[in-house]
Coordinates of C-alpha atoms and ligand atoms in Angstrom, one line a residue:
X122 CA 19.2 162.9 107.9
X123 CA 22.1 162.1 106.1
X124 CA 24.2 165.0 107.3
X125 CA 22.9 164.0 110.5
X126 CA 24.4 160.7 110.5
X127 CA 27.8 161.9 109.3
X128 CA 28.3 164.5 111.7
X129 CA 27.2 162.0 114.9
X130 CA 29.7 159.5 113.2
X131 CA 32.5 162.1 113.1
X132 CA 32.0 163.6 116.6
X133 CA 31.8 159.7 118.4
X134 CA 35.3 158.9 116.3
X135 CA 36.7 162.3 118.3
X136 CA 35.4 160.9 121.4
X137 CA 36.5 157.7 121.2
X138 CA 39.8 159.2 119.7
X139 CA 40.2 161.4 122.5
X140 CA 39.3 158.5 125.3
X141 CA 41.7 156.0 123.8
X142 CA 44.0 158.5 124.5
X143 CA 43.6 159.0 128.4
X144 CA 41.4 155.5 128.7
X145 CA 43.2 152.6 130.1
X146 CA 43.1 149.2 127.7
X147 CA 43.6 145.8 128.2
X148 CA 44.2 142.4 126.6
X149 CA 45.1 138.8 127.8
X150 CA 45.4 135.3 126.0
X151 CA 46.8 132.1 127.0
X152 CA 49.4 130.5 124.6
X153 CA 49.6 126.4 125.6
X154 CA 53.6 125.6 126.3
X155 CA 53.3 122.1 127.0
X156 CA 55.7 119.9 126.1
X157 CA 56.2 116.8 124.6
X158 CA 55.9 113.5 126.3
X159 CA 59.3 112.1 127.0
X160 CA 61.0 115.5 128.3
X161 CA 62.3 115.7 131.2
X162 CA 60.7 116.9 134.4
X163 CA 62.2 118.8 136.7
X164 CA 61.8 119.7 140.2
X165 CA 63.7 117.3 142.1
X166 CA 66.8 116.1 142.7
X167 CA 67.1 113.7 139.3
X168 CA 65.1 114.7 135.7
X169 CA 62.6 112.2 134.7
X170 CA 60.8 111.6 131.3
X171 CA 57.2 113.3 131.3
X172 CA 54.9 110.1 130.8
X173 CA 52.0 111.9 130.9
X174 CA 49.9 115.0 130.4
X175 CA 47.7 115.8 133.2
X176 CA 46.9 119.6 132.3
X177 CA 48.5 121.5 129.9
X178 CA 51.1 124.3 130.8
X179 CA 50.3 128.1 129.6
X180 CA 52.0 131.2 129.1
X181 CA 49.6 133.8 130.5
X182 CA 49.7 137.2 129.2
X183 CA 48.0 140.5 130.0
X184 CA 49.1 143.9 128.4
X185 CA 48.1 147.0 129.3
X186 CA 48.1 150.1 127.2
X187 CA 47.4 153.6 128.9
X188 CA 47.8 155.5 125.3
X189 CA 51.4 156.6 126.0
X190 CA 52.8 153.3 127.5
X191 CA 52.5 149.4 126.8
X192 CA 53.7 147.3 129.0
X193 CA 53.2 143.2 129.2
X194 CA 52.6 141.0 132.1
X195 CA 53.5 137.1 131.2
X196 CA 53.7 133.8 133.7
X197 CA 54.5 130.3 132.6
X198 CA 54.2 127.0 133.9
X199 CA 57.5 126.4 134.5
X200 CA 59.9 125.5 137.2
X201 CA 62.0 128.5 136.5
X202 CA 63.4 130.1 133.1
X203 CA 67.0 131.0 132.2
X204 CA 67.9 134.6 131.3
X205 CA 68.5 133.8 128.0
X206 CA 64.9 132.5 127.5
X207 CA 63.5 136.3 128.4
X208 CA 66.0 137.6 126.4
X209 CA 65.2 136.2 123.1
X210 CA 61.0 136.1 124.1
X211 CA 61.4 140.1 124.8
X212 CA 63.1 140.7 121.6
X213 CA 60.4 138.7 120.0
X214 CA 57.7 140.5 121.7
X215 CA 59.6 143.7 120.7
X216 CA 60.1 142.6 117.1
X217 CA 56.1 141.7 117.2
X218 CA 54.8 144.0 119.0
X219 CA 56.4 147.1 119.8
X220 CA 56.8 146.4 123.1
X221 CA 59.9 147.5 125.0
X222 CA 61.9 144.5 126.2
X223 CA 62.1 146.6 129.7
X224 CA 58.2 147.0 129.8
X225 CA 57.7 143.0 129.8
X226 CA 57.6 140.8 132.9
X227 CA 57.8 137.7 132.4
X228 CA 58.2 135.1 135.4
X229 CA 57.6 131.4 136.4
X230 CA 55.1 130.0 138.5
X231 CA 57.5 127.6 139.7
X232 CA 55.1 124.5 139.1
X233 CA 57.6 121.2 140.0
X234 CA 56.2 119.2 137.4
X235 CA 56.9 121.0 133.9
X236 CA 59.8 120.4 131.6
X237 CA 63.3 122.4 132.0
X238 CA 63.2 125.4 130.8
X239 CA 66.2 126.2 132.6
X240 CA 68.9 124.7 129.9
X241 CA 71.8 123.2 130.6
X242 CA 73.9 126.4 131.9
X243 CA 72.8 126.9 135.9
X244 CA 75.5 129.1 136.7
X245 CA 75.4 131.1 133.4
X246 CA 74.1 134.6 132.5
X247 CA 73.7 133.7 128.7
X248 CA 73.4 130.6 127.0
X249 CA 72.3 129.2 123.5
X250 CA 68.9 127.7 123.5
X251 CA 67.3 124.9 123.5
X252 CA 64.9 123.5 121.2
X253 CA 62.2 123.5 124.1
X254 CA 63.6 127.0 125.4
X255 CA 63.1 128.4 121.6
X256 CA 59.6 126.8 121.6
X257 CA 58.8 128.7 124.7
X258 CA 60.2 132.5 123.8
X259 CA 58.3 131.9 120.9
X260 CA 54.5 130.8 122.5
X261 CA 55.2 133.8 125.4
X262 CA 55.7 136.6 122.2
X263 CA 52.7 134.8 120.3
X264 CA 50.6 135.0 123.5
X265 CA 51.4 139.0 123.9
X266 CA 50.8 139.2 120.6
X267 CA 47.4 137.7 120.5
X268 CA 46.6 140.5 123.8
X269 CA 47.6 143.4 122.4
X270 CA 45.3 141.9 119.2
X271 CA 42.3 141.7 122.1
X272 CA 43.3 145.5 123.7
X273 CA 40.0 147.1 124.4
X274 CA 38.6 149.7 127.1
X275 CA 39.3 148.8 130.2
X276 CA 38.9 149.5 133.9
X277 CA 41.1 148.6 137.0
X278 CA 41.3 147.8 140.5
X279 CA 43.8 146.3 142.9
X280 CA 42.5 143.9 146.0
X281 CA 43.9 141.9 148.2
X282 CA 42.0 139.5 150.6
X283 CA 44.3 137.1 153.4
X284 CA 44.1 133.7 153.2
X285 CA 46.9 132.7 156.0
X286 CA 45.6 129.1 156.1
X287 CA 47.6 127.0 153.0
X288 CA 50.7 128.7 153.9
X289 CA 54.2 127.5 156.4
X290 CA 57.4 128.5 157.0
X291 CA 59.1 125.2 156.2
X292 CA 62.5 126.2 157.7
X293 CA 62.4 125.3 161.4
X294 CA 64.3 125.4 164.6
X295 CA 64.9 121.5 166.5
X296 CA 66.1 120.4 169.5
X297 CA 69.7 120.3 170.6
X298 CA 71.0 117.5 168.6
X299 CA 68.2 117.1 165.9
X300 CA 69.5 119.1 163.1
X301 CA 71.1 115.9 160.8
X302 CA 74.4 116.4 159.6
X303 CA 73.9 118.3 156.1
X304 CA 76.4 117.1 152.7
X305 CA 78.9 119.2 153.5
X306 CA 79.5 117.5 157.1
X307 CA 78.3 120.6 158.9
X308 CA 75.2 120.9 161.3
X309 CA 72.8 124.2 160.4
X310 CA 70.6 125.7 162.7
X311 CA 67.4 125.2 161.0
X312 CA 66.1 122.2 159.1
X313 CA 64.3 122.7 155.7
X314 CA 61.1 120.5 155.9
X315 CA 61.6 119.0 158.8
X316 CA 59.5 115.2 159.8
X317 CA 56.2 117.2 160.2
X318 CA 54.4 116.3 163.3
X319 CA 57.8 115.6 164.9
X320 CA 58.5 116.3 168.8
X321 CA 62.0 117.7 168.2
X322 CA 59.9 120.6 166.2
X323 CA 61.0 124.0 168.1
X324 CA 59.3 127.0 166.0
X325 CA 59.9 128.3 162.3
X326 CA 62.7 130.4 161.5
X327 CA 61.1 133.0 159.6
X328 CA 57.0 134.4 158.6
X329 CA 54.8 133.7 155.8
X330 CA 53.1 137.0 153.6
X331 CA 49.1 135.6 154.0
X332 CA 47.9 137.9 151.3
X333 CA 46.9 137.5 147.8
X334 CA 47.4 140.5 146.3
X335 CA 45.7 141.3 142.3
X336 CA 45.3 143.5 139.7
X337 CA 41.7 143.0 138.7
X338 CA 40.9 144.8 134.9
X339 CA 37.3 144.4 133.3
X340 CA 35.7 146.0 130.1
X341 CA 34.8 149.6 130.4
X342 CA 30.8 150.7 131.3
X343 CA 28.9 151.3 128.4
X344 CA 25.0 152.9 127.9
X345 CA 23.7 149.0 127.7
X346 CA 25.9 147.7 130.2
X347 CA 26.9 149.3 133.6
X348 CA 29.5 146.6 134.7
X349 CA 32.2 145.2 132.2
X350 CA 32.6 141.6 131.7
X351 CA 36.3 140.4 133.7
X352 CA 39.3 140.6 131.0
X353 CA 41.6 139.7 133.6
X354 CA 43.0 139.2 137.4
X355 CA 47.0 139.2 137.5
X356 CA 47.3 137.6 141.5
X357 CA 50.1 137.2 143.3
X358 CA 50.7 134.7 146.4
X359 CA 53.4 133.5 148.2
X360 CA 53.7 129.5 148.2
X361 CA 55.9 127.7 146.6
X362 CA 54.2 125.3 145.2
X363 CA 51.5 122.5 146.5
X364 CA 52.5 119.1 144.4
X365 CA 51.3 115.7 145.0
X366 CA 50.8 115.2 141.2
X367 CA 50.3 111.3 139.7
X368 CA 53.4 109.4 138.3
X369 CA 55.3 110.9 135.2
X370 CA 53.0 114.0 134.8
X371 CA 53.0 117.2 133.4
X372 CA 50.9 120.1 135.5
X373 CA 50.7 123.2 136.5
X374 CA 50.1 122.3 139.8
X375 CA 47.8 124.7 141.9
X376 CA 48.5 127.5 139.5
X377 CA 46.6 126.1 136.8
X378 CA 43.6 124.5 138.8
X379 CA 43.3 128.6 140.4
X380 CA 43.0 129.8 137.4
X381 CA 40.5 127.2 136.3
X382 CA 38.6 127.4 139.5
X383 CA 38.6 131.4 139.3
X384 CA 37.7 131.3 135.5
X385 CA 34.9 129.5 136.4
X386 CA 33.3 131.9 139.2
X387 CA 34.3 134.8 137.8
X388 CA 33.0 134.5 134.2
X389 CA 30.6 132.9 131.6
X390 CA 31.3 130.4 129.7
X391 CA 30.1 132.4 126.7
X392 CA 32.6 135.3 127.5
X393 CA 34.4 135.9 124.2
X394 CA 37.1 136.9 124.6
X395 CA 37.6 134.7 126.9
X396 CA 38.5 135.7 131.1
X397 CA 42.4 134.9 131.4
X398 CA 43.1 133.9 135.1
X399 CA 47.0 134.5 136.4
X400 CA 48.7 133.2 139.5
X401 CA 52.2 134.7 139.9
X402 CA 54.4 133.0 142.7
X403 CA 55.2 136.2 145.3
X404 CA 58.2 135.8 147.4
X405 CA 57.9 132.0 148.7
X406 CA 61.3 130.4 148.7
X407 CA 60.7 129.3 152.7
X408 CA 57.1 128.8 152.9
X409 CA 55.4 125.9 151.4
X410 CA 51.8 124.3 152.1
X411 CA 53.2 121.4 154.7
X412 CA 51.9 122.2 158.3
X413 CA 55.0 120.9 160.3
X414 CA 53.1 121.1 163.3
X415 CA 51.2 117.9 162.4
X416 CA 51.9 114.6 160.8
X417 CA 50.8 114.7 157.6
X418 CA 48.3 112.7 156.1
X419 CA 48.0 110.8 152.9
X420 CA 46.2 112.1 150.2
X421 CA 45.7 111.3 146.5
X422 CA 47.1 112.9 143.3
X423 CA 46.3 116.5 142.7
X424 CA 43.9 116.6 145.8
X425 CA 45.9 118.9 148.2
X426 CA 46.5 121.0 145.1
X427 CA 43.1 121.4 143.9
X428 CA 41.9 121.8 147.4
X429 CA 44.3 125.1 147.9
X430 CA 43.7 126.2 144.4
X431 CA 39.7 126.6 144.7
X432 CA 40.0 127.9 148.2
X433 CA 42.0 130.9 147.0
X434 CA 40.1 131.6 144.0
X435 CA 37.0 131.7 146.0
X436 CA 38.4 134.3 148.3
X437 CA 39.4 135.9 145.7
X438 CA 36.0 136.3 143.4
X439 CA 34.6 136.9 146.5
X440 CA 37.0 140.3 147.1
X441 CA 36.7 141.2 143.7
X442 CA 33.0 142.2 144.7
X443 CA 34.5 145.0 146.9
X444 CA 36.6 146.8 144.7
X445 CA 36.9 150.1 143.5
X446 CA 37.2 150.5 139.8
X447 CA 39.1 153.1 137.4
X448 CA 39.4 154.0 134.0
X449 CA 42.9 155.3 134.0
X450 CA 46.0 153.9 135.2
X451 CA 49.7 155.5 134.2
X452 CA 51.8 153.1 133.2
X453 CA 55.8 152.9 133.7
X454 CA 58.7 149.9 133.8
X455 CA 62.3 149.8 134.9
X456 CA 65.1 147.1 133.7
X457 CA 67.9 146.8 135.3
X458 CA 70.7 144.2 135.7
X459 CA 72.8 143.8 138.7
X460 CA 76.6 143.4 139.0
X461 CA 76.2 140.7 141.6
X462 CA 78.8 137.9 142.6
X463 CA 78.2 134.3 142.2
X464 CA 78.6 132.8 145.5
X465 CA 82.0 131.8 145.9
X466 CA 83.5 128.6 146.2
X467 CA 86.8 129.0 148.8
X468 CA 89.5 126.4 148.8
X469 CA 87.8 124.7 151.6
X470 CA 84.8 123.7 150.0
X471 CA 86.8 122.3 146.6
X472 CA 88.5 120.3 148.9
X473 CA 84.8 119.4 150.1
X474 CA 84.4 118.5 146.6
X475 CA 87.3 116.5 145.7
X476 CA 87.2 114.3 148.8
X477 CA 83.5 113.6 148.1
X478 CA 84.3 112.9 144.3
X479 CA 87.4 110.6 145.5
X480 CA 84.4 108.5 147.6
X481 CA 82.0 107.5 144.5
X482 CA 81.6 104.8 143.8
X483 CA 82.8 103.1 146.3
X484 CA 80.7 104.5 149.5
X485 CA 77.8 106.7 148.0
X486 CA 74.8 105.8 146.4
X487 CA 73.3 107.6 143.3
X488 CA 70.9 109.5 144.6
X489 CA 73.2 111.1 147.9
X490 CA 73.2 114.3 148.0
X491 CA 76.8 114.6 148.6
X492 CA 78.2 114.0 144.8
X493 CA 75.1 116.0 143.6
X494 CA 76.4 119.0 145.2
X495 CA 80.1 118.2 144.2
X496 CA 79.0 118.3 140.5
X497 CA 77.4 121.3 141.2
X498 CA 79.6 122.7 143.0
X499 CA 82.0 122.5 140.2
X500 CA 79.9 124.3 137.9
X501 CA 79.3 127.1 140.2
X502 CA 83.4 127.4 140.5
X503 CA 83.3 127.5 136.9
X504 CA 79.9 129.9 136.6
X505 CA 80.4 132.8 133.6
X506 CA 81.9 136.0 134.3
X507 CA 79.1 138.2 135.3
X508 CA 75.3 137.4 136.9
X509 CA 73.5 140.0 135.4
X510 CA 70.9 140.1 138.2
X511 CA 67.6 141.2 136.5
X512 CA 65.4 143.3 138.8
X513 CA 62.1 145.3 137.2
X514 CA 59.7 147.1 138.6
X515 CA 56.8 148.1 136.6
X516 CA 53.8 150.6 137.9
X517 CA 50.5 150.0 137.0
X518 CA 48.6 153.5 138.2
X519 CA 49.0 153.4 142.0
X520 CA 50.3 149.9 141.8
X521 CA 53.9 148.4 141.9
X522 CA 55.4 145.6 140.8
X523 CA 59.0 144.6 141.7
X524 CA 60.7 141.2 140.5
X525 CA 63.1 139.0 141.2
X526 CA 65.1 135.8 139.5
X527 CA 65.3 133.7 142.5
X528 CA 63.0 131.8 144.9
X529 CA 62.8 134.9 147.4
X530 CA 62.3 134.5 150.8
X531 CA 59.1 135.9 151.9
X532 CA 60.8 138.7 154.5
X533 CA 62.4 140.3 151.4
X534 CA 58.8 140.6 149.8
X535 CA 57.1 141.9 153.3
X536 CA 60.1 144.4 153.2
X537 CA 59.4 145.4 149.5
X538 CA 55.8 146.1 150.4
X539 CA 57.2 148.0 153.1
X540 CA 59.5 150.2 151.6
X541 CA 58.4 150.2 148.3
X542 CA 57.4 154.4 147.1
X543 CA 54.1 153.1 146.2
X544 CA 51.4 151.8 149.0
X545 CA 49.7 149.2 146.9
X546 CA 52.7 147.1 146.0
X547 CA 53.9 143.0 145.9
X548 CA 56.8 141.1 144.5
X549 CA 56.1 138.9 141.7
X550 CA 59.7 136.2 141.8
X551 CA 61.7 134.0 139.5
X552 CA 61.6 137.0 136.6
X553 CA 63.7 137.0 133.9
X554 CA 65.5 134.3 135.3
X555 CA 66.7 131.9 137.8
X556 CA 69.3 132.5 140.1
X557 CA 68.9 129.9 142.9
X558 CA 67.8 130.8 145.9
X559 CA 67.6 134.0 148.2
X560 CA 67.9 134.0 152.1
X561 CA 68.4 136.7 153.6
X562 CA 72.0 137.5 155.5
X563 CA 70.0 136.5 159.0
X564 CA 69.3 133.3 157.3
X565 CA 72.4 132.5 155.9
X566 CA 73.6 132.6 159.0
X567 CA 70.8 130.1 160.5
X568 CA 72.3 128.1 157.4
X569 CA 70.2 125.4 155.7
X570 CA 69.4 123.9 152.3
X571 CA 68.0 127.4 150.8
X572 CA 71.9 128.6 152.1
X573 CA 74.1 125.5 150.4
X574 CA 76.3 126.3 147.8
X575 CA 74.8 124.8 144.7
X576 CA 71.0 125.5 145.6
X577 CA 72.1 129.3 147.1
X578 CA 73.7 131.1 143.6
X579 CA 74.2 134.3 144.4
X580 CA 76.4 136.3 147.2
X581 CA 75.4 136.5 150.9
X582 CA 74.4 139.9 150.6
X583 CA 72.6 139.7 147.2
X584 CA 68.8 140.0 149.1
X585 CA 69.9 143.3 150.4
X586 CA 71.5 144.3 146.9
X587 CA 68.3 143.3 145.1
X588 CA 65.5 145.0 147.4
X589 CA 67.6 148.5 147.4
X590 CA 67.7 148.1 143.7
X591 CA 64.0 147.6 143.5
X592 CA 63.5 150.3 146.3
X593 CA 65.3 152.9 143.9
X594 CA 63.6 151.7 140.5
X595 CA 60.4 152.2 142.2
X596 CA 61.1 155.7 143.3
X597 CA 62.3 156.3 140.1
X598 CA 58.3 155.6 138.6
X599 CA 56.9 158.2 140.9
X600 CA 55.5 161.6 139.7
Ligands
ZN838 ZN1 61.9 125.6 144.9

């Protein structure tokens, strides 16, 4: 009986040797990255001290492992992150884990009410941390560390359901006239959030991408148990953010209430490990959840925000029931940073800047934007060397993932999905960075706050640059 034993022991360790080998595995934890009360929010036009904590702010981390590869999968609660901040939390992760820094995504949600995690350098391709910054890196490695600590068996599938409904194109076409002057005494040809509701209202200037895509992994069948309990669902949608939060909070706006509201219909509260819910922004930076078309009503703190959030995860969990599952899944990444330009700032517009300086105090109050763009303005003139555009794309099986560091319009993500070598793809944006934002040429042209200096960072042509970039990489992950 004894020999028995041994010999049954032996042969399951070859099996399960040999299917760790060719059997995907998976892993996810949440590392808290709140910070203190008294730092300062960003998101608008002026910081503000946090007062208050309404829900905590997470790192959320998935890593997969297909045997050969690892590869790691992290959003934060954050507004946006500096280069620098992936830079050090990948060699971390590295140091840690073995992970390659070029097989680790790491992105923000781009919640408006979290603490800068941006730094003091805006125009800058490297900085020196700061204290919250370090505190950060160090949570995101911790969190991939604590995933590849839950790796098990795994299975995967990628859905995507439509839910059209919460999202608007907020740059819009007025009537003749209607367009306000912008800072730099110029009138554009669209108007970023326009009065909703408003008669002068012609028609958006661009789409909106309705679908949540995701990457769905659960525990692998056994003999007592024919479907896995969730380990996972890595989504992607494209809205910017929802707001409406209470005064001097921290929270991770809709982000965090989906992945409550998803954690709660998708899994058992006994689950342990526990399900880890993620909501990655897509490509959003000109559709937001305002419906211009009417006047907008009031509604309390965190309502809208919740309201959006549990909507999606229900359609969601309820596409999750129509999947089709596998055990395998190849897994690949590509790094690579871009020699883009900063925007430039011509003679004109320092002259722009030196005749609004001349003018405060005297005729502008504090919170015009007109010195707030001469300030930044200034630093832009004065921005480091080189960008060092990061762009990754990492495959997941038949999947593809292509990033971005800057609040991407959502054409450029319809056009990755497009042209992307793999069918079942989506942009995941502000990766590895944040670079401002990113209209396309046609919009530059329509002009607009997404196209001022200050708020745009990079050159004109630097959506084009990015999405033939991502376009090759992914090419490059084929077969
Ligand atoms: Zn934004």
């Amino acid at each position: 009986m004894m020999r028995f034993i041994a010999t049954w022991v032996l042969f399951s360790c070859f099996l399960s040797n040999q299917s760790l080998y060719a059997q995907l595995r998976a892993g996810a934890a949440t590392s808290n990255i709140t910070p203190e009360l008294g730092a300062e929010v960003v998101g608008g036009f002026l910081p503000f001290p946090a007062t208050h904590v309404h829900d905590e702010l997470h790192a959320r981390c998935l890593v997969l492992d297909d045997g050969n590869t690892k590869i790691a999968l992290v959003v934060c609660d954050l507004l946006g992150l500096h280069r620098s901040l992936s830079v050090e939390a990948r060699r971390l992760i590295e140091e840690s884990s073995g992970i390659p820094a070029s097989h680790v995504m790491i992105s923000a949600t781009h919640t408006h009410s979290a603490a800068t995690a941006l730094g003091p350098k805006r125009y800058s391709s490297d900085e020196t941390l700061t204290d919250y910054q370090r505190f950060v890196a160090r949570r995101i490695a911790d969190g991939v560390k604590r995933a590849v600590n839950l790796l098990r068996p795994a299975e995967i599938a990628f859905g995507q359901v439509d839910v059209p409904e919460h999202l608007f194109n907020r740059r819009w076409f007025m009537k003749e006239g209607k367009v306000p002057v912008n800072p730099f005494g110029k009138i554009d040809k669209v108007k970023m959030n326009p009065p909703a509701g408003s008669a002068d209202l012609i028609e958006p200037a661009g789409e909106t991408d309705p679908t949540v895509s995701f990457i769905a992994l659960r525990e692998a069948r056994t003999e007592e148990k024919q479907e896995g309990d969730l380990i996972s669902i890595f989504s992607a949608y494209s809205l910017h953010y929802v707001g409406g939060v209470g005064d001097g909070a921290i929270s991770a706006d809709y982000y965090g209430y989906y992945c409550d509201a998803l954690k709660r219909l998708v899994s058992s509260v006994e689950s342990d490990p526990t399900f880890v819910a993620i909501m990655a922004n897509g490509t959003s930076g000109d559709v937001n959840n305002i419906n211009f078309a009417q006047p907008r009503g009031r509604k309390l703190p965190y309502e809208q925000m919740r309201y959006v959030a549990e909507d999606v995860a229900v359609k969601v969990s309820t596409a999750i029931t129509k999947l089709t599952w596998q055990s395998e899944a190849k897994l690949a990444a590509a790094y690579r940073e871009l020699d883009l330009k900063w925007r430039v700032v011509d003679e004109a517009l320092m002259s722009w800047v030196q005749e609004t300086e001349a003018k405060v105090p005297a005729t502008l109050g504090k919170n015009e934007l007109g010195p707030i763009y001469a300030a930044r303005i200034k630093r832009l003139a004065a921005a480091s060397p080189e960008t060092k555009t990061p762009v990754q794309v990492l495959r997941i099986g038949d999947i593809c993932i292509g990033t971005s560091p800057c609040e991407t319009f959502t054409e450029t993500g319809l056009e990755f999905k497009q042209r992307c070598a793999f069918k079942q793809s989506f942009m995941v944006e502000l990766a590895h960075g944040y670079y401002g934002y990113l209209p396309t040429p046609r919009h530059f042209d329509l002009g607009g706050y997404e196209t001022w200096p200050g708020t745009n960072y990079l050159e004109p042509q630097a959506s084009v640059k990015i999405s033939d970039a991502l376009i090759e990489l992914s090419q490059s992950l084929r077969d």
